[in-house]
Structure formats: C-alpha cells, structure tokens
C-alpha cells in the first residue's frame, strides 16, 4: 500500500513538472477575467493553470451539478458555495 502511494506521488509530481516547466508563467499570457462577480464567481489568486494567473471560480447553489470539481489535475471553474459540499456519486451541491 505504501509503495503504491509513493508511486502515485511520483507520477503526479512528474506530470506537474512536465506540464508546468520552470519559467512557464513568464511566457504565459493571462486572460481577462471579465465580470467574475457578476457571474456569481470569486477571483482565486493564482488559481489558474500552473498557478500563473488568477481565475474566476463560479459559486454553485444547492442542487446544482458539481462534477468538474472532481477532475484531478485541472483547476476547477466551479465550486459549491460556502456551507455546501459536492456529494458523490450524484455530484450535486448539498448541505453536509
């Protein structure tokens, strides 16, 4: 079990290093966030790909689908608003 955990960590670290090489953010142009708050979003500092840019994370209401929160390796574009959790296997925002 420990061996599998260490292997998984090595794979994730290697993938991160390949996708986000040193100096990547220096060459990456950030997009404008637009009216993030008007879309019921929160600006997450350095929350974008490789931590280069700020991102807008739309806050989901109770009962809304939250499947994209479970995609590993991809910064989420949505999240359940404060006080809610993403319940699986339905992937719906609900109270804990």
Short mmCIF file of C-alpha atoms in Angstrom, two decimals:
data_model
loop_
_atom_site.label_atom_id
_atom_site.label_comp_id
_atom_site.label_asym_id
_atom_site.label_seq_id
_atom_site.Cartn_x
_atom_site.Cartn_y
_atom_site.Cartn_z
CA UNK A 1 0.00 0.00 0.00
CA UNK A 2 2.79 2.43 0.90
CA UNK A 3 4.59 1.50 -2.28
CA UNK A 4 1.51 2.36 -4.36
CA UNK A 5 1.15 5.69 -2.56
CA UNK A 6 4.76 6.64 -3.24
CA UNK A 7 4.39 5.63 -6.89
CA UNK A 8 1.26 7.75 -7.24
CA UNK A 9 3.03 10.77 -5.74
CA UNK A 10 5.95 10.33 -8.14
CA UNK A 11 3.61 10.14 -11.13
CA UNK A 12 1.75 13.29 -10.06
CA UNK A 13 5.00 15.19 -9.41
CA UNK A 14 6.41 14.14 -12.78
CA UNK A 15 3.23 15.13 -14.62
CA UNK A 16 3.22 18.52 -12.89
CA UNK A 17 6.86 19.11 -13.82
CA UNK A 18 6.19 18.23 -17.46
CA UNK A 19 3.06 20.36 -17.75
CA UNK A 20 4.42 23.34 -15.78
CA UNK A 21 8.13 23.59 -16.52
CA UNK A 22 10.29 26.20 -14.82
CA UNK A 23 9.71 29.66 -16.26
CA UNK A 24 6.40 28.67 -17.89
CA UNK A 25 4.48 31.54 -16.28
CA UNK A 26 6.98 34.07 -17.63
CA UNK A 27 5.88 33.16 -21.17
CA UNK A 28 2.15 32.62 -20.47
CA UNK A 29 -0.30 35.45 -21.21
CA UNK A 30 -3.18 35.65 -18.72
CA UNK A 31 -6.72 36.23 -20.00
CA UNK A 32 -9.01 38.93 -18.64
CA UNK A 33 -11.46 37.60 -16.05
CA UNK A 34 -14.26 39.91 -17.11
CA UNK A 35 -17.15 40.38 -14.70
CA UNK A 36 -16.36 37.48 -12.37
CA UNK A 37 -18.56 38.69 -9.52
CA UNK A 38 -21.44 39.32 -11.94
CA UNK A 39 -21.30 35.62 -12.84
CA UNK A 40 -21.58 34.68 -9.15
CA UNK A 41 -17.84 33.99 -9.08
CA UNK A 42 -14.90 34.53 -6.78
CA UNK A 43 -11.47 35.57 -8.02
CA UNK A 44 -8.93 32.98 -6.92
CA UNK A 45 -5.41 34.46 -6.93
CA UNK A 46 -3.00 32.27 -8.90
CA UNK A 47 -5.80 29.70 -9.20
CA UNK A 48 -5.36 29.13 -12.92
CA UNK A 49 -3.33 26.59 -14.83
CA UNK A 50 0.15 26.14 -13.28
CA UNK A 51 -0.64 28.93 -10.82
CA UNK A 52 0.29 31.54 -13.42
CA UNK A 53 -2.89 33.58 -13.48
CA UNK A 54 -5.87 34.46 -11.35
CA UNK A 55 -9.06 32.53 -12.11
CA UNK A 56 -12.78 33.06 -11.70
CA UNK A 57 -14.47 30.23 -9.77
CA UNK A 58 -18.26 30.28 -10.13
CA UNK A 59 -20.08 29.55 -6.87
CA UNK A 60 -22.74 26.85 -7.28
CA UNK A 61 -26.02 26.91 -5.39
CA UNK A 62 -27.61 23.98 -3.57
CA UNK A 63 -28.88 21.39 -6.06
CA UNK A 64 -26.53 22.39 -8.89
CA UNK A 65 -24.20 19.85 -10.52
CA UNK A 66 -20.56 19.96 -9.37
CA UNK A 67 -18.92 17.22 -11.47
CA UNK A 68 -16.00 19.35 -12.69
CA UNK A 69 -14.73 19.64 -9.11
CA UNK A 70 -13.57 16.02 -9.22
CA UNK A 71 -11.37 16.32 -12.32
CA UNK A 72 -7.87 15.83 -10.96
CA UNK A 73 -5.09 17.98 -12.38
CA UNK A 74 -7.41 20.64 -13.77
CA UNK A 75 -8.15 23.86 -11.87
CA UNK A 76 -11.88 23.87 -11.10
CA UNK A 77 -14.01 26.54 -12.78
CA UNK A 78 -16.86 25.99 -10.31
CA UNK A 79 -17.27 25.04 -6.67
CA UNK A 80 -20.12 24.62 -4.24
CA UNK A 81 -20.65 27.89 -2.37
CA UNK A 82 -19.70 28.19 1.30
CA UNK A 83 -21.60 25.80 3.55
CA UNK A 84 -22.20 23.24 0.78
CA UNK A 85 -20.31 20.12 -0.32
CA UNK A 86 -20.15 18.23 -3.60
CA UNK A 87 -21.91 14.97 -2.79
CA UNK A 88 -20.97 11.91 -4.81
CA UNK A 89 -21.97 9.77 -6.61
CA UNK A 90 -24.65 12.29 -7.65
CA UNK A 91 -22.16 15.20 -7.87
CA UNK A 92 -24.70 17.72 -6.62
CA UNK A 93 -24.04 20.59 -4.20
CA UNK A 94 -25.78 19.86 -0.92
CA UNK A 95 -25.60 20.69 2.77
CA UNK A 96 -23.29 18.39 4.75
#
